[in-house]
Structure formats: C-alpha cells, structure tokens
Short mmCIF file of C-alpha atoms in Angstrom, two decimals:
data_model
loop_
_atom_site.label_atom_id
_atom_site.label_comp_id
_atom_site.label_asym_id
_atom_site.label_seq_id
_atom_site.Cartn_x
_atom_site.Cartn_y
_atom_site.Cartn_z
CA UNK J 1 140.07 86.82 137.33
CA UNK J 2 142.24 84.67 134.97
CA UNK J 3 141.64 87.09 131.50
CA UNK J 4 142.34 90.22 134.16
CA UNK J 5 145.91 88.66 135.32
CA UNK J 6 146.79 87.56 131.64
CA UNK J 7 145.61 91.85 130.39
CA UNK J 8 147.65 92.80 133.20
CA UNK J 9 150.83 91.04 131.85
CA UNK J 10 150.15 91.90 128.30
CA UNK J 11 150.15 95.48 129.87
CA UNK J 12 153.46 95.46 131.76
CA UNK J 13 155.35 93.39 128.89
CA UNK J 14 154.07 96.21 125.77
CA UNK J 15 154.96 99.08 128.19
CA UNK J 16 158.57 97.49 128.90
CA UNK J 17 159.34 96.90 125.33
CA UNK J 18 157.98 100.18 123.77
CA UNK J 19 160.17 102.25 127.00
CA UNK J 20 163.66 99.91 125.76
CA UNK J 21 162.75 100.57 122.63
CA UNK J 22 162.72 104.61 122.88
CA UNK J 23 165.74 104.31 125.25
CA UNK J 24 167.82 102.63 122.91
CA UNK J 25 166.69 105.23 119.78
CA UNK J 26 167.81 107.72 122.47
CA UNK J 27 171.26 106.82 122.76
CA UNK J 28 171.29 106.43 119.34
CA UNK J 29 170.43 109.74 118.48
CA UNK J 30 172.60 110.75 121.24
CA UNK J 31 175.70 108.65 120.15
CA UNK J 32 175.23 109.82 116.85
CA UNK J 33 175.16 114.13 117.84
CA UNK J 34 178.66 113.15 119.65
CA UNK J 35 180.23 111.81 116.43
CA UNK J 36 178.86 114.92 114.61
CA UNK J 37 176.80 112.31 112.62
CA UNK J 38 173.58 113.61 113.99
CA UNK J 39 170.56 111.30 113.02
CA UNK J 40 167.55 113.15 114.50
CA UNK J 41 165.16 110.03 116.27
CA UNK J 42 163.51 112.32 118.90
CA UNK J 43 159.86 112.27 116.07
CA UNK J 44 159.77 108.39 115.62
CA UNK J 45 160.20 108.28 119.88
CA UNK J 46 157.05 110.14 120.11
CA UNK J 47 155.73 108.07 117.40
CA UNK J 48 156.26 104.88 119.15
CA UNK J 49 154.25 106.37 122.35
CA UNK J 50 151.30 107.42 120.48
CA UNK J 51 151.93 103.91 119.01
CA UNK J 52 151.98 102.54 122.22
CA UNK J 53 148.78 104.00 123.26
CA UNK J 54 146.96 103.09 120.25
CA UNK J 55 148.05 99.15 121.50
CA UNK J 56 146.93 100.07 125.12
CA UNK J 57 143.65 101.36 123.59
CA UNK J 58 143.56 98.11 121.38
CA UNK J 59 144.11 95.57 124.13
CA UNK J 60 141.49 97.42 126.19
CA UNK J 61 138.84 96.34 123.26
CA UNK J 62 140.00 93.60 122.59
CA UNK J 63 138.51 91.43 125.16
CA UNK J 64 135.44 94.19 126.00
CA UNK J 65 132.32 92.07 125.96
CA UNK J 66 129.39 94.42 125.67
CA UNK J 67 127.15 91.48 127.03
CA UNK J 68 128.99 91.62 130.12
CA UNK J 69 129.83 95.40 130.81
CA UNK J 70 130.97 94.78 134.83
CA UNK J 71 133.39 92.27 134.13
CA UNK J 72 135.09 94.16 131.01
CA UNK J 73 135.70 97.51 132.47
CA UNK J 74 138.47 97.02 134.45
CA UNK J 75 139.94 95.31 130.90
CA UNK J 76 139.72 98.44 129.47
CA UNK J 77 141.12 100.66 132.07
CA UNK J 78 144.55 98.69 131.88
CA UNK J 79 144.45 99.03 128.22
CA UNK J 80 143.77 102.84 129.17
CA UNK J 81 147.06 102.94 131.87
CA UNK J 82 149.41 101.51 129.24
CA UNK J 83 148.11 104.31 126.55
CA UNK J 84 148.86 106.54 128.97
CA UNK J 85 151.99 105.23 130.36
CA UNK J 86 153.57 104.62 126.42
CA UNK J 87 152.50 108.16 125.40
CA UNK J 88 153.82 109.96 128.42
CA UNK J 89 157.02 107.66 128.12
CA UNK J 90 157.71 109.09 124.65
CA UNK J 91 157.14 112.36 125.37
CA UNK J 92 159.22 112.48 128.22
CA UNK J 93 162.44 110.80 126.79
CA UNK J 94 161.89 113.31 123.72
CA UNK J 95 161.59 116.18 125.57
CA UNK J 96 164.47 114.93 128.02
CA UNK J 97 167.10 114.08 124.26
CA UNK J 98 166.04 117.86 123.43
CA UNK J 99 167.31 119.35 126.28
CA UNK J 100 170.25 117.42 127.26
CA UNK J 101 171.43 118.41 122.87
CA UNK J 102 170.09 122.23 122.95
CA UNK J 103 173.42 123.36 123.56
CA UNK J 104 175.45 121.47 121.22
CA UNK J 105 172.13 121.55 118.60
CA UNK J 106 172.26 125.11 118.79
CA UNK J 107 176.68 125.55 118.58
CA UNK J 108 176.31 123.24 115.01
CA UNK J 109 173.59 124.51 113.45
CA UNK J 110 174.84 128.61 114.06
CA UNK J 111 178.05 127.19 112.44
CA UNK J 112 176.22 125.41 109.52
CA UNK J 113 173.93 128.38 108.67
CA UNK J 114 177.53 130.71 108.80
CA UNK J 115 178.92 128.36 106.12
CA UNK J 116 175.93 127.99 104.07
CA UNK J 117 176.05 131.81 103.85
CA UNK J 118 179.41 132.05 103.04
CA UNK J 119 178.78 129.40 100.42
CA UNK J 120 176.19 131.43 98.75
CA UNK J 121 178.89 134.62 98.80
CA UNK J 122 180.94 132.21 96.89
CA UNK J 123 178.47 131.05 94.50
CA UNK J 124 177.71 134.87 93.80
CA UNK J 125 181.02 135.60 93.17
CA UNK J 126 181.74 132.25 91.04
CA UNK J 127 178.15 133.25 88.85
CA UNK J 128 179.75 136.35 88.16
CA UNK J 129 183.04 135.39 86.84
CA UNK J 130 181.16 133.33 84.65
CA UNK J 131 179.44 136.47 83.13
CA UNK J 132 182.72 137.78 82.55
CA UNK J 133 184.10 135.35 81.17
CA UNK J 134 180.76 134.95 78.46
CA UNK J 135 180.78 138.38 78.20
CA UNK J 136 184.33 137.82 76.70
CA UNK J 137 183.24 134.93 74.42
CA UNK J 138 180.77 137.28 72.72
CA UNK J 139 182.91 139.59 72.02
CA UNK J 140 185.32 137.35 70.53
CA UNK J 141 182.85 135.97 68.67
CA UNK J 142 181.70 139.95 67.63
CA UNK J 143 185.54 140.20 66.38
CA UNK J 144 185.37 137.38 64.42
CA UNK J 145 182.60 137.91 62.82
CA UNK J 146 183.83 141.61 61.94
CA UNK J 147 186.97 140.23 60.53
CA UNK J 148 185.18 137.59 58.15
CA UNK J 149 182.92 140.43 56.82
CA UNK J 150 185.75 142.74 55.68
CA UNK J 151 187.54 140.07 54.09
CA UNK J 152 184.36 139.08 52.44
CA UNK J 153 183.87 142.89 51.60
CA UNK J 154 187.61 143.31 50.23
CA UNK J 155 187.38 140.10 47.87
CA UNK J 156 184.13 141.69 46.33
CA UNK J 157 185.64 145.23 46.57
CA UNK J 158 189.18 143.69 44.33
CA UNK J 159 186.88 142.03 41.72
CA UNK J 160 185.12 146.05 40.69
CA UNK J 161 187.88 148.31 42.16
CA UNK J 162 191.08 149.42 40.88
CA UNK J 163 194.12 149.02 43.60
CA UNK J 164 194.13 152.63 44.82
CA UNK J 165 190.36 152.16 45.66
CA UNK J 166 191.51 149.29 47.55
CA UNK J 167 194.51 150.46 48.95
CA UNK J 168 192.06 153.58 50.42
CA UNK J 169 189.93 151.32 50.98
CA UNK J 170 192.00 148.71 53.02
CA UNK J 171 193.65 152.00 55.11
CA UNK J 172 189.81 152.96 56.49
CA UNK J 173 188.94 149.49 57.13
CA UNK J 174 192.27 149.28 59.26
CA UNK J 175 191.37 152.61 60.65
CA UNK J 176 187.79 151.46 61.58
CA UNK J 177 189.79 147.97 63.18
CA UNK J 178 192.12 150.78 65.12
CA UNK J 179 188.89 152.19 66.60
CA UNK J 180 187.27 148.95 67.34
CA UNK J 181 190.42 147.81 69.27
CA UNK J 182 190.73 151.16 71.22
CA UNK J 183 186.99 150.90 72.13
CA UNK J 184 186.83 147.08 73.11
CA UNK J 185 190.26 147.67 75.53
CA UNK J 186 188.63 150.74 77.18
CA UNK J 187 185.56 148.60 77.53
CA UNK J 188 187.74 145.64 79.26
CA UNK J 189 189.30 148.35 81.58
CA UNK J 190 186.29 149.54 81.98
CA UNK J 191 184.65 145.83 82.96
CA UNK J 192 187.58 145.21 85.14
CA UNK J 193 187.14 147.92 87.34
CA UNK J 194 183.65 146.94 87.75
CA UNK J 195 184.02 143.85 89.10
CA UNK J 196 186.90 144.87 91.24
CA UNK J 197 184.59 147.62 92.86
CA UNK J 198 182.13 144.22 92.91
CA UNK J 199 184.34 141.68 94.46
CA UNK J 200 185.30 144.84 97.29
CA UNK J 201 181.86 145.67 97.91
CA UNK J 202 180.86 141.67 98.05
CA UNK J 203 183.64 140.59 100.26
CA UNK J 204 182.93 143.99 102.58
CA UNK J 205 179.17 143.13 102.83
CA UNK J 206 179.85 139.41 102.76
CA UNK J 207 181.52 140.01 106.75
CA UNK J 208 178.56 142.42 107.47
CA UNK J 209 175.99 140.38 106.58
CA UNK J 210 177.38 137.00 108.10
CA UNK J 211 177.02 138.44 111.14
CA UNK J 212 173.63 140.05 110.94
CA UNK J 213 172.71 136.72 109.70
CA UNK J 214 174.51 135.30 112.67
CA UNK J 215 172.29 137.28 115.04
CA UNK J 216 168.94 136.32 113.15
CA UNK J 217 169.78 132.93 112.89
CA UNK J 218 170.25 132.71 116.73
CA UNK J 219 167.24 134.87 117.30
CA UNK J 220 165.24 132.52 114.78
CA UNK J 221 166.65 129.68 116.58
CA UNK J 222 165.47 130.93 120.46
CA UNK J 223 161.79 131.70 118.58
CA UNK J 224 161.53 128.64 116.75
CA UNK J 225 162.71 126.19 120.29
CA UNK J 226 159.77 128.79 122.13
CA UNK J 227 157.57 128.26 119.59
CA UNK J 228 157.72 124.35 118.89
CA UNK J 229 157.88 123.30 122.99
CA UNK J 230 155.08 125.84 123.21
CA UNK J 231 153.11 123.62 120.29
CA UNK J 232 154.10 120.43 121.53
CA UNK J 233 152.70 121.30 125.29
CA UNK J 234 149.38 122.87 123.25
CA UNK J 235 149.04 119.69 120.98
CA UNK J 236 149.69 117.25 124.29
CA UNK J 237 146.94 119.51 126.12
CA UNK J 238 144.46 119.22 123.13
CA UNK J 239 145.01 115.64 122.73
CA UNK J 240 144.16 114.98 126.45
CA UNK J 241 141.35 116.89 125.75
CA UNK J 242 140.00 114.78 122.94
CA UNK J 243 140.99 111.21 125.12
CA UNK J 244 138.37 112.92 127.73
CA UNK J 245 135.86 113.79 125.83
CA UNK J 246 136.35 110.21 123.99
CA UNK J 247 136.16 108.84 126.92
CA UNK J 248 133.03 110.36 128.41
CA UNK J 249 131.36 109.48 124.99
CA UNK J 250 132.47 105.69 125.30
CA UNK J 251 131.19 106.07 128.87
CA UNK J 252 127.88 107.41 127.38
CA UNK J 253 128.01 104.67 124.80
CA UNK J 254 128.52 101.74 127.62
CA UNK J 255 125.43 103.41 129.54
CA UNK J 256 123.53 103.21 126.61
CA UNK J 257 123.99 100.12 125.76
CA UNK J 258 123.44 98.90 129.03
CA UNK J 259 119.87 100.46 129.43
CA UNK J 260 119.43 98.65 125.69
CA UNK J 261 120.56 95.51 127.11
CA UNK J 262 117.88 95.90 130.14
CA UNK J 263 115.18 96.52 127.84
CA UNK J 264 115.73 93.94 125.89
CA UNK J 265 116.06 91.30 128.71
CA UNK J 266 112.18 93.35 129.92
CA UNK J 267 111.22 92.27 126.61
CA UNK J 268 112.20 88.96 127.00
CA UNK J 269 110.56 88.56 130.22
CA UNK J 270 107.62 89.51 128.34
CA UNK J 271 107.47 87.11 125.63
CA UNK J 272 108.48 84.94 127.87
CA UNK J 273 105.27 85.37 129.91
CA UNK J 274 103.36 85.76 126.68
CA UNK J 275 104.17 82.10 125.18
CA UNK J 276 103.55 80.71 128.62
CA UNK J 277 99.90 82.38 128.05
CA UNK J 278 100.02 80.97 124.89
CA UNK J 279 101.17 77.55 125.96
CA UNK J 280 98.30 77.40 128.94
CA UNK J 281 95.65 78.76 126.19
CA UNK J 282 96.58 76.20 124.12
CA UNK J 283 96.07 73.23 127.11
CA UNK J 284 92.31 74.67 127.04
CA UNK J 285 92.11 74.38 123.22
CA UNK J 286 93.44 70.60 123.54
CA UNK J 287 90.64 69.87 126.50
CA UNK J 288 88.20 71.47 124.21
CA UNK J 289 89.29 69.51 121.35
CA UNK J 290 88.98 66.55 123.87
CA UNK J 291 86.06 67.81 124.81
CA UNK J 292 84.51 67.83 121.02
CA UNK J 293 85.95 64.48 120.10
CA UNK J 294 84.37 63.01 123.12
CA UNK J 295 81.07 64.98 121.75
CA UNK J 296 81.58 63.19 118.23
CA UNK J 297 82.27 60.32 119.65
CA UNK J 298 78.60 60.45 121.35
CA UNK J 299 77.04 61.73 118.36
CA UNK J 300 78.25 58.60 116.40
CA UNK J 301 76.89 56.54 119.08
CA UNK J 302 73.41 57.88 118.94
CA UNK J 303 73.65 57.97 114.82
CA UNK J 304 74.37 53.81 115.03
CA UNK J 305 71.54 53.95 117.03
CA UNK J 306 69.69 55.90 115.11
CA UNK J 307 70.55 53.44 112.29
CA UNK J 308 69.91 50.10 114.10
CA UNK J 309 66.39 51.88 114.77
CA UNK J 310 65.92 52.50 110.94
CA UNK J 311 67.06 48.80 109.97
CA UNK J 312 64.28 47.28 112.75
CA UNK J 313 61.64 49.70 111.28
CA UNK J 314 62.87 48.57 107.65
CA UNK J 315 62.75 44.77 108.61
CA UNK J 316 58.97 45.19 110.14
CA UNK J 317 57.73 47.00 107.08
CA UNK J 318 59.03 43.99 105.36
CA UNK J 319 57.86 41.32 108.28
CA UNK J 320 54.25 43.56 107.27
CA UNK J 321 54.39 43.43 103.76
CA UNK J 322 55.35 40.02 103.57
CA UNK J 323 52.21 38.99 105.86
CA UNK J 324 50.00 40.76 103.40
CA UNK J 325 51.35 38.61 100.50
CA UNK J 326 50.47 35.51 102.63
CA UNK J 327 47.03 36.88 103.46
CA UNK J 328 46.76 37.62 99.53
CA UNK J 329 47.91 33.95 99.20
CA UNK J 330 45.61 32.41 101.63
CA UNK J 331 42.60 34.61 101.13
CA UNK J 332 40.93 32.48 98.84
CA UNK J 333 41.54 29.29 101.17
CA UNK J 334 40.82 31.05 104.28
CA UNK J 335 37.49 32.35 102.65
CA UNK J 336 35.75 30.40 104.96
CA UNK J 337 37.16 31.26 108.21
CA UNK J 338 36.94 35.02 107.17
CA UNK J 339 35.10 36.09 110.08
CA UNK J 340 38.39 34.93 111.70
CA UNK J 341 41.16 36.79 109.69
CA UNK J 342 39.64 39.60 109.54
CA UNK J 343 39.94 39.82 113.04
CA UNK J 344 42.94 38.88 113.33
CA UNK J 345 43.67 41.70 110.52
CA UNK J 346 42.05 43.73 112.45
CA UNK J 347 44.24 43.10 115.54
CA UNK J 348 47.15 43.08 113.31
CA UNK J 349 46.12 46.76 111.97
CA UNK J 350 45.19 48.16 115.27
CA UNK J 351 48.66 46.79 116.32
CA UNK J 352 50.72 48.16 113.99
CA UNK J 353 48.76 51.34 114.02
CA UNK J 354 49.87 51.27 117.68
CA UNK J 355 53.44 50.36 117.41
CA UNK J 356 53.88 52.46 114.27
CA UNK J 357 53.47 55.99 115.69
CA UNK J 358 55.09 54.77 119.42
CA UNK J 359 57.90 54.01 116.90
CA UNK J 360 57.95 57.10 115.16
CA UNK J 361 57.26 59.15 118.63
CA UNK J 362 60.31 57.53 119.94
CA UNK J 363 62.56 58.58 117.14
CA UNK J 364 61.57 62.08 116.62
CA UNK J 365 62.13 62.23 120.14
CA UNK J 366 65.06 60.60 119.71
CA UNK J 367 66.47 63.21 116.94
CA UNK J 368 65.22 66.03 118.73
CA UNK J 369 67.42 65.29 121.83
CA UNK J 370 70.22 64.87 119.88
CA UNK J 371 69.53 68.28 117.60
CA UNK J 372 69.11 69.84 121.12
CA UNK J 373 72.33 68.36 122.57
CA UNK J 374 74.49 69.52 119.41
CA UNK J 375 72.97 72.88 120.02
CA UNK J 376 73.86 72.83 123.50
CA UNK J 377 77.65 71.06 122.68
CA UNK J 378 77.77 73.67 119.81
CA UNK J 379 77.20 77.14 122.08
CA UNK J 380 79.32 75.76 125.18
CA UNK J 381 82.74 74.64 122.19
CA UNK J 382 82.05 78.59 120.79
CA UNK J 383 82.05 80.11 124.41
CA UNK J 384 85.42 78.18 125.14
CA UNK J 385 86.78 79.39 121.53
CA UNK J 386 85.88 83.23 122.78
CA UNK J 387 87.72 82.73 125.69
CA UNK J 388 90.42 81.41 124.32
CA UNK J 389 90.89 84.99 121.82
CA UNK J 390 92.88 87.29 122.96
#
C-alpha cells in the first residue's frame, strides 16, 4: 500500500513539473512573437511530453516485480496515466501556441517572403551592374593592350622605314584607332540601352511577380498548416496505435510469464515430493544398514565361537598327544600292568573316537547354520536393496 502511495506522488509531482515547464516555454515563445523576436519552442514542448511519457513508462518499471505480478500492476498503470497525461499535455499546449500565433505567424512570414523576393530583384540587378562594369574593364584592358602593340610596331617600323613610310604609316594606324573608337562608343550605346530595356523589364516584372509570389506563398502557407496538423493528428493516431499494441504484447508477456512462474512452482512441488521419497527411501537404507550391522555383529559372535571351539579342539589334541608321550614314557615301567593300560587305552581310544566326531558333528553343524543364515541375511538385504530402486 506504502510503494502504491509513494508511485502515486512521484506521479502527480513529474506531471506538475513537466505541465509548468511547457507553460512557461509557452509564454516564452509567446512573449517573444510579440516583440517580433520570435523564438519558435512549440517542438521542444512536444518533446518534453513524449519525454514525460517515457518517465511515466519508466516509473511504471521501475518497481514491476515479475515475482509478484498482482501487486505490481497497478504500479504500472500510474506510470501508464502520467505517460499519457505528459504527452497529451504537450500536445495540447502546442497545438493551443499554434493557433492563438496563426494569425500574426502568417502576417510576418507573407511580409518576410515579399522582402526576400525583393532582395533577390536587387541582387539581380546589383550582379548585373557588375557585368557591366567588367565588361568595361576588359575593354580597357583590350585598349591598352592595342595601344602598347602599335607603339611596339612603330619603334620597329622607325628602325627599317624611312619617315614617309612612317608618316603613312602612323596616319592608318590613327585611322584604324578612329575606327576602333567609333566601334567601341556604338558598342557602349549599344550596352546601355540594353540594360536600360533590362532594368525596365526587371523592375516591371519585379511588381508582377511579387505578387504572384504573394499569392503562392499564402497558398503554400494554407497547404503546408493543412498538411502538418493533418501529420501531427496521423503521427498522434499511429503512435496510440503502437502504445496498444505494446501494450497488449506486455500484457501477453505478463501472462506468459505468469503461466512460467506456475510451472515452475508445479515443478517445485515435484521435487519437493521427490526428495521427500528420497529422504523416506533413504530411512529404509539406514534400517537396512542397521539391519546388516546387527547381522555382522552376529556373524562375529558365532566366528569367536567358532574360534573358542577350534582353540578347545587344539588344546585336546595336545591334552592327547601329550598322554601318548607319557604312555611312551611309562610303557616300559607299566609293562607289567599292561593288561591294565591297555584298557585303559582302550577306553581312552573308544573315548576320543566318541568325542572326536560328536565334536566335529557339532561344528559342521555349527558352520552350516551359519552358511545357511548368511544365505538367508544375504537374499532378505538384496530384496530390501530392490525395493529401495526406483
């Protein structure tokens, strides 16, 4: 509830500041058209609403936890209203600043084209007084050079000629300068009434064509204001377009996500069930295990046993052996009561005859219980292993 408040107040504080903001570049650009110091602001007032819904946008994601897709939609929607709001904002005071100055736009710029083709007559007229006045350079220049050949010609004609040569020759050359003269001054007159006829027919069809220009410039101007509101509506209706479609394909994107997000918690469940399989399967294994050391424990039981058995049937094959050495020993004084001996011998004999295979019964039978208990142990620990396989 908090983090919705505090988005809220981001919200209305960005959409206050970005709406004084465009106000005051409005009466700027309005102050400045009434001191006929026009600064145009009217683009960078529709650039701080698209800015402002790129923030709106921004603060939307900001805060959007995909982990948590109820409690961050309504962050994004009043990121969405102040996009909105900004961009609409902009718009509006532009569009508002271009009507209010149409009138006075459209008075100052009719003027300003009328000048700028009246400045171009002028230019014209300037670039070809200038052509004249090269035009007279060259043929200054022409005369000059004419004059420095003849002297150069009569200085080489006075070194081979006699004077009347030179006299004659000195009357044709002025002759030929008589001719030039006459020709270059009828040329002048000639170039004069030129650009007189010029400057008539370029100040006649300078007033003609500043008024057709007048009338095309004002048509131009009607066309153009049709043409660029007409744009601006088109590009505001395509970009609403493309925030729709941007929006059903974040909406898409969130639905997506959130079926991913249910699938993986299924999964968890899952492995979550699966390790508590695990976990009981592996109780069993530890009984078994129990089991089996119990089992061992037995078996090393029976094998002391077994061993203690061994050691008394080791110490009577001794206790026999040693009472043959004494008979050995005592034969030869016991000669005499060897009717005696030998039956106690022959008790002794049939005893241990008797005790020797009751002994030997016992522990065969003895090992084949326990061979028949470890098979038993063996199959019942390998049927608890199977079960415990998946």
């Amino acid at each position: 509830m908090l983090s919705v408040i505090s988005t809220n107040l981001v919200t209305i504080v960005t959409f206050i500041i970005a709406v004084a903001w465009m106000l005051s570049l409005a009466k700027k650009d309005h102050d400045s058209l009434a001191a006929d110091k026009h600064v145009d602001l009217k683009s960078v007032i529709v650039s701080i609403g698209v800015l402002g819904t790129f923030i709106g946008i921004a603060v939307g994601l900001w805060k959007f936890d995909t982990t948590m897709i109820d409690e961050s939609v309504p962050k994004l929607l009043e990121g969405l209203k102040l996009a909105f709001a900004t961009s609409i904002a902009g718009m509006t005071i532009s569009i508002s600043l271009s009507s209010i100055q149409k009138d006075k736009l459209t008075g100052g710029d009719d003027e300003l084209s009328i000048l700028g083709k009246i400045n171009d007559k002028l230019s014209g007229l300037s670039e070809l007084n200038e052509q004249v006045k090269g035009l007279r350079l060259e043929i200054r220049d022409e005369q000059k050079s004419t004059r420095g050949l003849i002297e150069t010609a009569t200085e080489s004609m006075s070194k081979i000629a006699s004077e009347d040569s030179i006299k004659n020759f000195r009357i044709e050359v002025h002759e030929e300068q008589l001719k030039s003269r006459t020709f270059l001054e009828s040329q002048f007159a000639e170039t004069n009434k030129s650009l007189e006829k010029a400057i008539d027919v370029l100040s006649r069809g300078a007033t003609e064509e500043i008024i057709k220009a007048l009338e095309t410039v004002i048509q131009d101007f009607n066309q153009n204001l049709t043409e660029q509101f007409g744009d601006n509506f088109k590009q505001l209706n395509e970009a609403i377009v493309a925030l729709l479609t941007w929006q059903q394909q974040f909406k898409e994107i969130v639905e997506n996500d959130y079926r991913m997000l249910e699938q993986i918690r299924e999964s968890l469940k899952g492995s979550s069930e699966v390790i508590e399989t695990i976990a009981s399967r592996n109780k069993e294994v530890v009984s078994v295990y129990e089991q089996l050391s119990s089992l061992i424990n037995v078996y090393d039981n029976q094998v002391e046993i077994l061993n203690k058995q061994l050691d008394e049937f080791s110490k009577i094959g001794e206790n026999a052996s040693k009472s043959f050495d004494l008979l050995n020993s005592r034969f030869e004084t016991v000669q005499t009561s060897l009717g005696e001996q030998s039956e106690i011998i022959s008790k002794l004999t049939s005893e241990i005859s008797l005790k020797l295979p009751e002994s030997l019964g016992q522990l065969e039978s003895t090992l084949v219980g326990l061979t028949d208990q470890f098979g038993e142990d063996y199959k019942s620990f390998l049927e608890n292993y199977k079960k415990l396989l998946p």
